[in-house]
Amino acid sequence: MRWPIRNQILVPFVLIQIVTIAIVAAFAVWTAIRQVDRELHSRLDGVTATIESASYPLTPAILEELHRLSTAHLIVLDDNGMIVDTTLKASIQRLQKQIFQPQPQESTVIKTILGQRYLSRLVTRKAGSQRNRVLILYSESRLQAARTQAILPPILIGVVLLFLTTILSLWIASRFSNRIRQLQSQVARIADGDFTPVPLSPLNDELRGLTESINSMSSALDQSLKQLKDTERSFMLTQLVGGLAHQLRNSLTGARVSLQLHQRRCPQSDDQSIHVALKQLSLTEEQIKALLRVSRGQSTQTLSGQLGDLLTDAVSLVQPLCAHQQIELTSDAADIRCCVPDSDALRGAFLNILINGLEATGPNGSVNVRTEVHPQQISIEISNTGPPIPPKVSQQMFQAFFTTKPEGAGLGLALALQAAEDNGGSLEYISGERTTFRFVLPCTSQDEVIDQTENC
C-alpha cells in the first residue's frame, strides 16, 4: 500500500497537535469550571455570612435586595419549618407542599423545587429572641450557564488552534510533497533522456541540495551521453576514413608517379601546370596524412622538423589556390629557426588554418602569416580578411565533429589544436578586425635551437 510522504508528515503531526491541544483545552476547561464553582461557593459563603451576622429582620425588601446582589433565591423558615417569606415567584402555600428533606447545617446539596434543580444551603440565624432558618437556593441551570460561558473560550481557542495547525501542517506537508514530486518527475525525465535542470528553491535546505545533486547528475549524464555518441561516431568515422584514406593515397601516389615519369621523359617541356599539379597532389597527401592520424591502427611514430620549413611548405602548397582565387598571401616564415617534434601534424595544422582562411576570405581578400620569436616561445599568427566568427561558434569550433559546413566533418580545427598541444604549444582564436588564429610553440634558447636544427 502506497503511503505518501505528505501523509507521513501530516498525520503524526496533526495527531500530536490534536492530543496536545485537547489536553491543554481540557485543562483549561477544568480550571474554568473550578473557578466558576469557587466563585459560586464564595458567593454562597458571602450570603451565608451576611444572613448570619444580620441583626435586622429579613423583610421582603431586604430579601429582594439580597437576591438581586447574589442572584440566589431565599426561603425564610420558622422553628417549625413553616415558610415565612421567599423570593421565589410562587405562593407560599404551593412551596409549603414541597417536602424538604433534612440537610446538614451550612452544607450544599441539590434540591428540586417546583421542577427546577437548585444548589441549596440551610443557614440558622438569631435576631433577638427569634430564631429563623434561611434556605439559600442557587439555580443549577444558572451554574451550568456560567460553566458553559467559562469553558467556551478555551474550547473555541482550541478548535481555532487545531484548525490553524492542521492547515499549516497540510501546507508544509504539501510543500515538501510537491518539491519531492518535482524531483521525482525530473528523475523520470532523466530516465527518458530529458536532462533539463530543475529551478532551485530559494530556501537553502536539504531538498535544495538534493536538487543541485540531481541537476549535476543530469548534466554529467548529458555530457556522458554526448561523449558516447561522439565516440560511436568517431569509431565509425575512423573506420571509414582509414579505408578511404588508404585508397586515396594509393590513387594519388599513382597519379604523382605518372606526372614525375612524364617530367623525366619530356624534360624539355617544363610545363608549369605540371608543377602546380604536383603541389596540389602534395597538398592532398598532407590532408590524407591528417586523416590517417585519426584512423584506427595508424602508426603514431613522429618525425621532427624545422618550424620555418613547415610553414614555408604549407604556404607554398596553398599558393596556387591563392593565385587561382586572386587572394593575396604574405608570410615571414623563412626567418624561423626552431625544431618541432611532430612535423607532419603541425604541417597539417598550418594547412588546415590556411585553407579555412582562403575559404572564408574569398576572391580579392588577403591571408597573412606573421611570426614573433620570444626568448622561450614562438608565436605564429595566421589571419585573414574574412568575416568574424560568431561567439557561439567560436566557443565550440575546436570540438571534434563540430562544423558549420554542410560538407564538413568537423575534424580540422580539432586536429590542429591537438597538433599544437602534442608539440607542447597551444592554439587560440583571436577576434578583431581580422580573423586570427595564433599558434604558440615552445623554443627555450638559441643554443637549443641550433642543436635542434642539426638534429632535424
Short mmCIF file of C-alpha atoms in Angstrom, two decimals:
data_model
loop_
_atom_site.label_atom_id
_atom_site.label_comp_id
_atom_site.label_asym_id
_atom_site.label_seq_id
_atom_site.Cartn_x
_atom_site.Cartn_y
_atom_site.Cartn_z
CA MET A 1 0.00 0.00 0.00
CA ARG A 2 1.36 3.40 -1.00
CA TRP A 3 1.85 5.76 1.93
CA PRO A 4 2.65 9.26 0.58
CA ILE A 5 5.30 11.34 2.30
CA ARG A 6 2.74 14.10 2.73
CA ASN A 7 0.62 11.80 4.90
CA GLN A 8 3.70 10.53 6.73
CA ILE A 9 4.43 14.12 7.74
CA LEU A 10 0.85 15.33 8.14
CA VAL A 11 -0.83 12.52 10.10
CA PRO A 12 1.65 12.22 13.02
CA PHE A 13 2.00 15.99 13.25
CA VAL A 14 -1.78 16.54 13.30
CA LEU A 15 -2.30 13.73 15.82
CA ILE A 16 0.31 15.24 18.12
CA GLN A 17 -1.33 18.64 17.76
CA ILE A 18 -4.79 17.20 18.43
CA VAL A 19 -3.63 15.41 21.58
CA THR A 20 -1.68 18.45 22.77
CA ILE A 21 -4.50 20.91 22.11
CA ALA A 22 -7.06 18.52 23.62
CA ILE A 23 -5.01 18.18 26.80
CA VAL A 24 -4.47 21.93 27.03
CA ALA A 25 -8.15 22.63 26.32
CA ALA A 26 -9.29 20.01 28.85
CA PHE A 27 -7.04 21.52 31.49
CA ALA A 28 -8.35 24.99 30.64
CA VAL A 29 -11.96 23.74 30.86
CA TRP A 30 -11.30 22.04 34.18
CA THR A 31 -9.66 25.19 35.50
CA ALA A 32 -12.56 27.34 34.29
CA ILE A 33 -15.15 25.05 35.91
CA ARG A 34 -13.25 25.07 39.17
CA GLN A 35 -13.07 28.84 39.02
CA VAL A 36 -16.83 29.10 38.45
CA ASP A 37 -17.52 26.68 41.31
CA ARG A 38 -15.21 28.60 43.62
CA GLU A 39 -16.94 31.83 42.71
CA LEU A 40 -20.33 30.20 43.40
CA HIS A 41 -19.30 28.88 46.79
CA SER A 42 -17.68 32.20 47.59
CA ARG A 43 -20.94 33.90 46.71
CA LEU A 44 -22.92 31.45 48.84
CA ASP A 45 -20.47 31.94 51.69
CA GLY A 46 -20.92 35.70 51.40
CA VAL A 47 -24.71 35.41 51.53
CA THR A 48 -24.45 32.98 54.44
CA ALA A 49 -22.19 35.32 56.38
CA THR A 50 -24.47 38.26 55.68
CA ILE A 51 -27.56 36.40 56.88
CA GLU A 52 -25.87 35.01 59.97
CA SER A 53 -24.47 38.37 61.04
CA ALA A 54 -27.54 40.47 60.22
CA SER A 55 -29.39 41.77 63.30
CA TYR A 56 -32.25 43.28 61.35
CA PRO A 57 -35.34 41.37 60.37
CA LEU A 58 -35.45 39.75 56.93
CA THR A 59 -38.23 41.73 55.41
CA PRO A 60 -39.38 41.12 51.82
CA ALA A 61 -37.48 44.22 50.68
CA ILE A 62 -34.24 43.01 52.26
CA LEU A 63 -34.72 39.54 50.77
CA GLU A 64 -35.22 41.04 47.29
CA GLU A 65 -32.08 43.13 47.68
CA LEU A 66 -30.07 40.07 48.75
CA HIS A 67 -31.49 38.15 45.77
CA ARG A 68 -30.54 40.97 43.41
CA LEU A 69 -26.98 41.11 44.72
CA SER A 70 -26.33 37.36 44.89
CA THR A 71 -28.79 36.00 42.24
CA ALA A 72 -29.71 33.37 44.84
CA HIS A 73 -33.28 32.77 45.99
CA LEU A 74 -34.04 32.83 49.74
CA ILE A 75 -36.70 30.99 51.72
CA VAL A 76 -37.16 32.02 55.38
CA LEU A 77 -38.44 29.28 57.73
CA ASP A 78 -39.54 29.48 61.35
CA ASP A 79 -38.66 26.96 64.06
CA ASN A 80 -41.48 24.71 62.94
CA GLY A 81 -40.30 24.62 59.34
CA MET A 82 -43.09 26.82 58.06
CA ILE A 83 -42.30 29.28 55.29
CA VAL A 84 -42.30 32.84 56.49
CA ASP A 85 -41.21 34.58 53.31
CA THR A 86 -39.42 33.81 49.99
CA THR A 87 -38.05 35.44 46.84
CA LEU A 88 -39.38 32.67 44.60
CA LYS A 89 -42.21 33.67 42.31
CA ALA A 90 -44.63 31.15 43.77
CA SER A 91 -47.19 31.14 46.54
CA ILE A 92 -46.11 30.14 49.99
CA GLN A 93 -48.86 27.51 50.11
CA ARG A 94 -47.50 25.87 46.96
CA LEU A 95 -43.94 25.93 48.25
CA GLN A 96 -45.08 24.59 51.61
CA LYS A 97 -46.32 21.47 49.87
CA GLN A 98 -42.73 20.69 48.83
CA ILE A 99 -41.24 18.26 51.30
CA PHE A 100 -37.83 19.48 52.38
CA GLN A 101 -35.52 16.71 53.29
CA PRO A 102 -33.36 17.41 56.32
CA GLN A 103 -29.84 18.53 55.40
CA PRO A 104 -26.75 19.33 57.44
CA GLN A 105 -26.26 22.86 58.62
CA GLU A 106 -24.40 25.08 56.08
CA SER A 107 -23.81 22.19 53.64
CA THR A 108 -24.57 22.48 49.94
CA VAL A 109 -26.89 19.87 48.42
CA ILE A 110 -29.04 19.57 45.30
CA LYS A 111 -32.78 20.09 45.72
CA THR A 112 -35.58 20.01 43.17
CA ILE A 113 -38.19 22.67 43.83
CA LEU A 114 -41.10 23.36 41.52
CA GLY A 115 -39.44 21.28 38.81
CA GLN A 116 -36.11 23.10 38.95
CA ARG A 117 -32.86 21.93 40.46
CA TYR A 118 -31.11 24.17 42.95
CA LEU A 119 -27.93 24.09 44.96
CA SER A 120 -29.25 24.63 48.49
CA ARG A 121 -27.68 25.64 51.77
CA LEU A 122 -29.51 25.87 55.12
CA VAL A 123 -28.47 28.70 57.45
CA THR A 124 -29.70 29.37 61.01
CA ARG A 125 -29.83 32.96 62.29
CA LYS A 126 -30.83 34.60 65.56
CA ALA A 127 -32.42 38.00 65.70
CA GLY A 128 -33.21 38.90 69.27
CA SER A 129 -35.48 36.26 70.71
CA GLN A 130 -36.39 34.94 67.28
CA ARG A 131 -34.63 32.06 65.65
CA ASN A 132 -35.09 31.59 61.92
CA ARG A 133 -33.68 29.29 59.32
CA VAL A 134 -32.94 30.53 55.82
CA LEU A 135 -32.70 28.22 52.82
CA ILE A 136 -30.38 29.67 50.18
CA LEU A 137 -31.12 28.37 46.66
CA TYR A 138 -28.87 28.84 43.63
CA SER A 139 -30.23 27.68 40.27
CA GLU A 140 -28.28 24.76 38.81
CA SER A 141 -29.16 25.94 35.29
CA ARG A 142 -27.52 29.28 36.08
CA LEU A 143 -24.47 27.39 37.33
CA GLN A 144 -24.37 25.35 34.13
CA ALA A 145 -24.70 28.51 32.06
CA ALA A 146 -21.82 30.07 33.97
CA ARG A 147 -19.75 26.94 33.44
CA THR A 148 -20.59 26.90 29.74
CA GLN A 149 -19.67 30.55 29.42
CA ALA A 150 -16.39 29.87 31.21
CA ILE A 151 -15.38 26.80 29.17
CA LEU A 152 -16.49 28.16 25.78
CA PRO A 153 -13.44 30.46 25.20
CA PRO A 154 -10.77 27.75 25.77
CA ILE A 155 -12.75 25.30 23.63
CA LEU A 156 -13.08 27.84 20.82
CA ILE A 157 -9.40 28.72 21.10
CA GLY A 158 -8.50 25.03 20.97
CA VAL A 159 -10.68 24.47 17.90
CA VAL A 160 -9.20 27.51 16.13
CA LEU A 161 -5.66 26.43 17.01
CA LEU A 162 -6.39 22.90 15.83
CA PHE A 163 -7.78 24.25 12.56
CA LEU A 164 -4.82 26.57 12.03
CA THR A 165 -2.24 23.91 12.89
CA THR A 166 -3.99 21.43 10.60
CA ILE A 167 -3.99 23.92 7.72
CA LEU A 168 -0.36 24.83 8.43
CA SER A 169 0.62 21.17 8.65
CA LEU A 170 -1.19 20.43 5.40
CA TRP A 171 0.57 23.35 3.69
CA ILE A 172 4.00 22.31 4.96
CA ALA A 173 3.43 18.67 4.03
CA SER A 174 2.07 19.62 0.59
CA ARG A 175 5.00 21.94 0.02
CA PHE A 176 7.53 19.22 0.78
CA SER A 177 5.47 16.70 -1.16
CA ASN A 178 5.33 18.96 -4.22
CA ARG A 179 9.08 19.54 -4.15
CA ILE A 180 9.74 15.82 -3.80
CA ARG A 181 7.24 15.11 -6.59
CA GLN A 182 9.07 17.64 -8.75
CA LEU A 183 12.34 15.81 -8.11
CA GLN A 184 10.61 12.52 -8.89
CA SER A 185 9.38 13.95 -12.20
CA GLN A 186 12.87 15.20 -13.00
CA VAL A 187 14.39 11.76 -12.35
CA ALA A 188 11.70 10.23 -14.58
CA ARG A 189 12.54 12.76 -17.32
CA ILE A 190 16.23 11.93 -16.94
CA ALA A 191 15.36 8.26 -17.42
CA ASP A 192 13.53 9.26 -20.62
CA GLY A 193 16.53 11.23 -21.88
CA ASP A 194 15.41 14.75 -20.94
CA PHE A 195 18.23 16.42 -18.97
CA THR A 196 16.60 19.83 -18.43
CA PRO A 197 17.62 21.10 -14.95
CA VAL A 198 15.02 21.93 -12.30
CA PRO A 199 14.98 25.52 -10.95
CA LEU A 200 16.43 25.72 -7.44
CA SER A 201 14.24 26.62 -4.48
CA PRO A 202 15.05 29.96 -2.80
CA LEU A 203 15.06 28.11 0.53
CA ASN A 204 18.50 26.64 1.20
CA ASP A 205 17.68 23.26 2.74
CA GLU A 206 18.34 19.55 2.18
CA LEU A 207 15.89 19.36 -0.74
CA ARG A 208 17.73 22.21 -2.46
CA GLY A 209 20.96 20.28 -2.01
CA LEU A 210 19.28 17.18 -3.43
CA THR A 211 18.03 19.24 -6.40
CA GLU A 212 21.55 20.54 -7.02
CA SER A 213 22.90 16.99 -6.90
CA ILE A 214 20.25 15.76 -9.34
CA ASN A 215 20.95 18.70 -11.66
CA SER A 216 24.68 17.90 -11.50
CA MET A 217 23.95 14.25 -12.19
CA SER A 218 21.70 15.24 -15.09
CA SER A 219 24.40 17.45 -16.58
CA ALA A 220 27.02 14.72 -16.14
CA LEU A 221 24.76 12.14 -17.79
CA ASP A 222 24.06 14.54 -20.65
CA GLN A 223 27.77 15.08 -21.20
CA SER A 224 28.45 11.35 -20.92
CA LEU A 225 25.79 10.51 -23.50
CA LYS A 226 27.13 13.18 -25.84
CA GLN A 227 30.65 11.82 -25.41
CA LEU A 228 29.34 8.31 -26.01
CA LYS A 229 27.63 9.43 -29.20
CA ASP A 230 30.78 11.25 -30.29
CA THR A 231 32.81 8.14 -29.51
CA GLU A 232 30.50 5.96 -31.56
CA ARG A 233 30.55 8.47 -34.37
CA SER A 234 34.33 8.74 -34.11
CA PHE A 235 34.68 4.96 -34.25
CA MET A 236 32.56 4.77 -37.39
CA LEU A 237 34.36 7.69 -39.00
CA THR A 238 37.80 6.31 -38.21
CA GLN A 239 36.85 3.06 -39.87
CA LEU A 240 35.54 4.89 -42.93
CA VAL A 241 38.34 7.47 -43.01
CA GLY A 242 41.03 4.83 -42.66
CA GLY A 243 39.76 2.83 -45.61
CA LEU A 244 39.12 5.82 -47.85
CA ALA A 245 42.41 7.49 -46.95
CA HIS A 246 44.44 4.41 -47.87
CA GLN A 247 42.62 4.11 -51.18
CA LEU A 248 43.04 7.81 -51.96
CA ARG A 249 46.71 7.76 -51.03
CA ASN A 250 47.30 4.84 -53.40
CA SER A 251 45.49 6.68 -56.19
CA LEU A 252 47.41 9.88 -55.53
CA THR A 253 50.68 8.00 -55.46
CA GLY A 254 49.91 6.57 -58.89
CA ALA A 255 48.99 10.00 -60.24
CA ARG A 256 52.14 11.63 -58.85
CA VAL A 257 54.36 8.84 -60.22
CA SER A 258 52.78 9.28 -63.65
CA LEU A 259 53.44 13.03 -63.61
CA GLN A 260 57.01 12.53 -62.46
CA LEU A 261 57.61 9.95 -65.23
CA HIS A 262 56.22 12.44 -67.74
CA GLN A 263 58.65 15.09 -66.47
CA ARG A 264 61.58 12.69 -66.86
CA ARG A 265 60.58 11.61 -70.36
CA CYS A 266 59.83 15.12 -71.53
CA PRO A 267 62.22 17.37 -69.58
CA GLN A 268 62.32 19.93 -72.36
CA SER A 269 58.66 20.87 -71.91
CA ASP A 270 58.99 22.08 -68.29
CA ASP A 271 55.24 22.78 -68.14
CA GLN A 272 54.32 25.00 -65.16
CA SER A 273 50.95 23.30 -64.90
CA ILE A 274 52.69 20.02 -64.04
CA HIS A 275 54.44 21.72 -61.10
CA VAL A 276 51.10 23.10 -59.93
CA ALA A 277 49.52 19.66 -60.25
CA LEU A 278 52.33 18.08 -58.21
CA LYS A 279 51.88 20.70 -55.49
CA GLN A 280 48.16 20.05 -55.39
CA LEU A 281 48.84 16.33 -55.10
CA SER A 282 51.25 17.05 -52.24
CA LEU A 283 48.59 19.20 -50.56
CA THR A 284 46.05 16.42 -50.89
CA GLU A 285 48.56 13.92 -49.48
CA GLU A 286 49.15 16.12 -46.45
CA GLN A 287 45.41 16.27 -45.82
CA ILE A 288 45.18 12.48 -46.17
CA LYS A 289 48.03 12.10 -43.66
CA ALA A 290 46.00 14.16 -41.18
CA LEU A 291 43.05 11.83 -41.72
CA LEU A 292 45.26 8.80 -41.25
CA ARG A 293 46.40 10.17 -37.90
CA VAL A 294 42.88 9.75 -36.51
CA SER A 295 42.19 6.40 -38.17
CA ARG A 296 42.49 3.27 -36.05
CA GLY A 297 45.69 1.29 -36.36
CA GLN A 298 47.73 4.13 -37.87
CA SER A 299 51.33 4.33 -36.65
CA THR A 300 51.97 7.02 -34.05
CA GLN A 301 55.66 7.48 -34.92
CA THR A 302 56.52 11.15 -35.35
CA LEU A 303 59.23 12.97 -37.31
CA SER A 304 60.82 16.19 -36.12
CA GLY A 305 61.31 19.10 -38.50
CA GLN A 306 62.21 22.75 -38.91
CA LEU A 307 59.30 25.01 -37.98
CA GLY A 308 60.25 27.55 -40.64
CA ASP A 309 60.40 24.85 -43.32
CA LEU A 310 56.98 23.54 -42.26
CA LEU A 311 55.42 26.98 -42.59
CA THR A 312 57.16 27.55 -45.94
CA ASP A 313 55.92 24.19 -47.23
CA ALA A 314 52.37 24.92 -46.09
CA VAL A 315 52.41 28.37 -47.69
CA SER A 316 53.83 27.01 -50.96
CA LEU A 317 51.17 24.29 -51.11
CA VAL A 318 48.30 26.80 -50.89
CA GLN A 319 49.99 29.39 -53.13
CA PRO A 320 48.40 28.01 -56.33
CA LEU A 321 44.95 28.21 -54.72
CA CYS A 322 45.60 31.83 -53.75
CA ALA A 323 46.70 32.68 -57.29
CA HIS A 324 43.64 30.98 -58.74
CA GLN A 325 41.24 32.81 -56.40
CA GLN A 326 43.16 36.13 -56.56
CA ILE A 327 43.91 36.13 -52.83
CA GLU A 328 46.98 37.92 -51.51
CA LEU A 329 49.15 35.62 -49.34
CA THR A 330 52.08 37.04 -47.34
CA SER A 331 54.41 35.23 -44.93
CA ASP A 332 57.64 35.79 -42.97
CA ALA A 333 58.07 32.11 -42.08
CA ALA A 334 61.58 31.85 -43.55
CA ASP A 335 63.13 33.66 -40.56
CA ILE A 336 62.21 30.93 -38.03
CA ARG A 337 64.95 28.53 -36.88
CA CYS A 338 63.40 26.07 -34.44
CA CYS A 339 62.81 22.31 -34.40
CA VAL A 340 59.44 20.74 -33.53
CA PRO A 341 58.93 17.06 -32.54
CA ASP A 342 55.94 16.25 -34.77
CA SER A 343 56.37 17.95 -38.13
CA ASP A 344 53.63 16.13 -40.05
CA ALA A 345 50.93 17.00 -37.51
CA LEU A 346 51.98 20.65 -37.35
CA ARG A 347 52.21 20.95 -41.15
CA GLY A 348 48.66 19.59 -41.38
CA ALA A 349 47.51 22.11 -38.75
CA PHE A 350 49.03 25.03 -40.68
CA LEU A 351 47.46 23.79 -43.92
CA ASN A 352 44.04 23.47 -42.29
CA ILE A 353 44.11 27.01 -40.88
CA LEU A 354 45.37 28.42 -44.20
CA ILE A 355 42.74 26.60 -46.29
CA ASN A 356 39.98 27.69 -43.88
CA GLY A 357 41.25 31.26 -44.25
CA LEU A 358 41.18 31.04 -48.04
CA GLU A 359 37.62 29.71 -47.99
CA ALA A 360 36.47 32.42 -45.55
CA THR A 361 38.24 35.29 -47.35
CA GLY A 362 37.08 34.71 -50.90
CA PRO A 363 38.35 36.47 -54.04
CA ASN A 364 40.37 39.71 -53.65
CA GLY A 365 40.94 39.03 -49.96
CA SER A 366 44.21 38.59 -48.10
CA VAL A 367 45.80 35.99 -45.82
CA ASN A 368 48.82 36.83 -43.70
CA VAL A 369 51.27 34.62 -41.78
CA ARG A 370 53.17 36.58 -39.13
CA THR A 371 55.69 35.17 -36.67
CA GLU A 372 57.21 36.56 -33.47
CA VAL A 373 60.22 34.96 -31.79
CA HIS A 374 60.38 35.32 -27.99
CA PRO A 375 63.08 34.06 -25.62
CA GLN A 376 61.27 30.81 -24.80
CA GLN A 377 58.50 30.54 -27.36
CA ILE A 378 57.44 31.36 -30.90
CA SER A 379 54.11 32.92 -31.84
CA ILE A 380 52.61 32.26 -35.28
CA GLU A 381 49.52 34.22 -36.28
CA ILE A 382 47.53 33.27 -39.39
CA SER A 383 44.95 35.95 -40.15
CA ASN A 384 42.53 36.68 -42.97
CA THR A 385 40.09 39.38 -44.02
CA GLY A 386 37.08 37.09 -43.87
CA PRO A 387 34.02 37.77 -41.69
CA PRO A 388 34.44 37.30 -37.93
CA ILE A 389 33.40 34.02 -36.35
CA PRO A 390 30.18 34.28 -34.26
CA PRO A 391 30.79 33.91 -30.50
CA LYS A 392 28.51 30.88 -30.30
CA VAL A 393 30.55 29.12 -33.00
CA SER A 394 33.92 30.18 -31.57
CA GLN A 395 33.08 28.51 -28.25
CA GLN A 396 32.61 25.11 -29.90
CA MET A 397 34.71 25.16 -33.08
CA PHE A 398 37.66 23.32 -31.50
CA GLN A 399 35.42 20.39 -30.50
CA ALA A 400 35.64 17.25 -32.62
CA PHE A 401 32.84 16.81 -35.19
CA PHE A 402 31.57 20.38 -34.74
CA THR A 403 31.13 22.07 -38.11
CA THR A 404 29.05 24.78 -39.75
CA LYS A 405 29.74 23.48 -43.27
CA PRO A 406 27.21 21.09 -44.81
CA GLU A 407 30.04 19.02 -46.29
CA GLY A 408 32.43 19.40 -43.34
CA ALA A 409 33.46 16.60 -40.97
CA GLY A 410 34.33 18.86 -38.03
CA LEU A 411 37.86 17.46 -37.56
CA GLY A 412 40.14 20.17 -39.00
CA LEU A 413 40.36 22.58 -36.05
CA ALA A 414 40.23 19.74 -33.52
CA LEU A 415 43.25 18.11 -35.22
CA ALA A 416 45.03 21.49 -35.42
CA LEU A 417 44.54 22.04 -31.68
CA GLN A 418 45.71 18.50 -30.95
CA ALA A 419 48.81 19.03 -33.11
CA ALA A 420 49.69 22.24 -31.27
CA GLU A 421 49.26 20.55 -27.88
CA ASP A 422 51.24 17.47 -28.98
CA ASN A 423 54.13 19.82 -29.81
CA GLY A 424 53.92 21.42 -26.36
CA GLY A 425 52.11 24.54 -27.52
CA SER A 426 48.62 25.98 -27.85
CA LEU A 427 46.17 27.27 -30.44
CA GLU A 428 43.66 30.05 -29.85
CA TYR A 429 41.22 32.19 -31.79
CA ILE A 430 41.55 36.00 -31.61
CA SER A 431 38.59 38.14 -32.59
CA GLY A 432 39.26 41.56 -34.11
CA GLU A 433 39.39 43.42 -37.39
CA ARG A 434 40.92 40.30 -38.94
CA THR A 435 40.04 36.70 -38.17
CA THR A 436 43.21 35.41 -36.47
CA PHE A 437 44.40 32.03 -35.18
CA ARG A 438 47.53 32.08 -33.02
CA PHE A 439 49.91 29.15 -32.51
CA VAL A 440 52.25 29.44 -29.52
CA LEU A 441 55.05 26.85 -29.61
CA PRO A 442 57.98 26.40 -27.19
CA CYS A 443 61.52 27.48 -28.08
CA THR A 444 63.69 27.56 -24.97
CA SER A 445 67.02 29.07 -26.04
CA GLN A 446 69.16 29.92 -29.06
CA ASP A 447 71.71 27.15 -28.29
CA GLU A 448 68.94 24.60 -28.12
CA VAL A 449 67.57 25.93 -31.39
CA ILE A 450 70.96 25.31 -33.06
CA ASP A 451 71.19 21.78 -31.58
CA GLN A 452 67.65 21.02 -32.67
CA THR A 453 68.40 22.34 -36.16
CA GLU A 454 71.36 19.98 -36.51
CA ASN A 455 69.23 17.04 -35.30
CA CYS A 456 66.43 17.98 -37.66
#
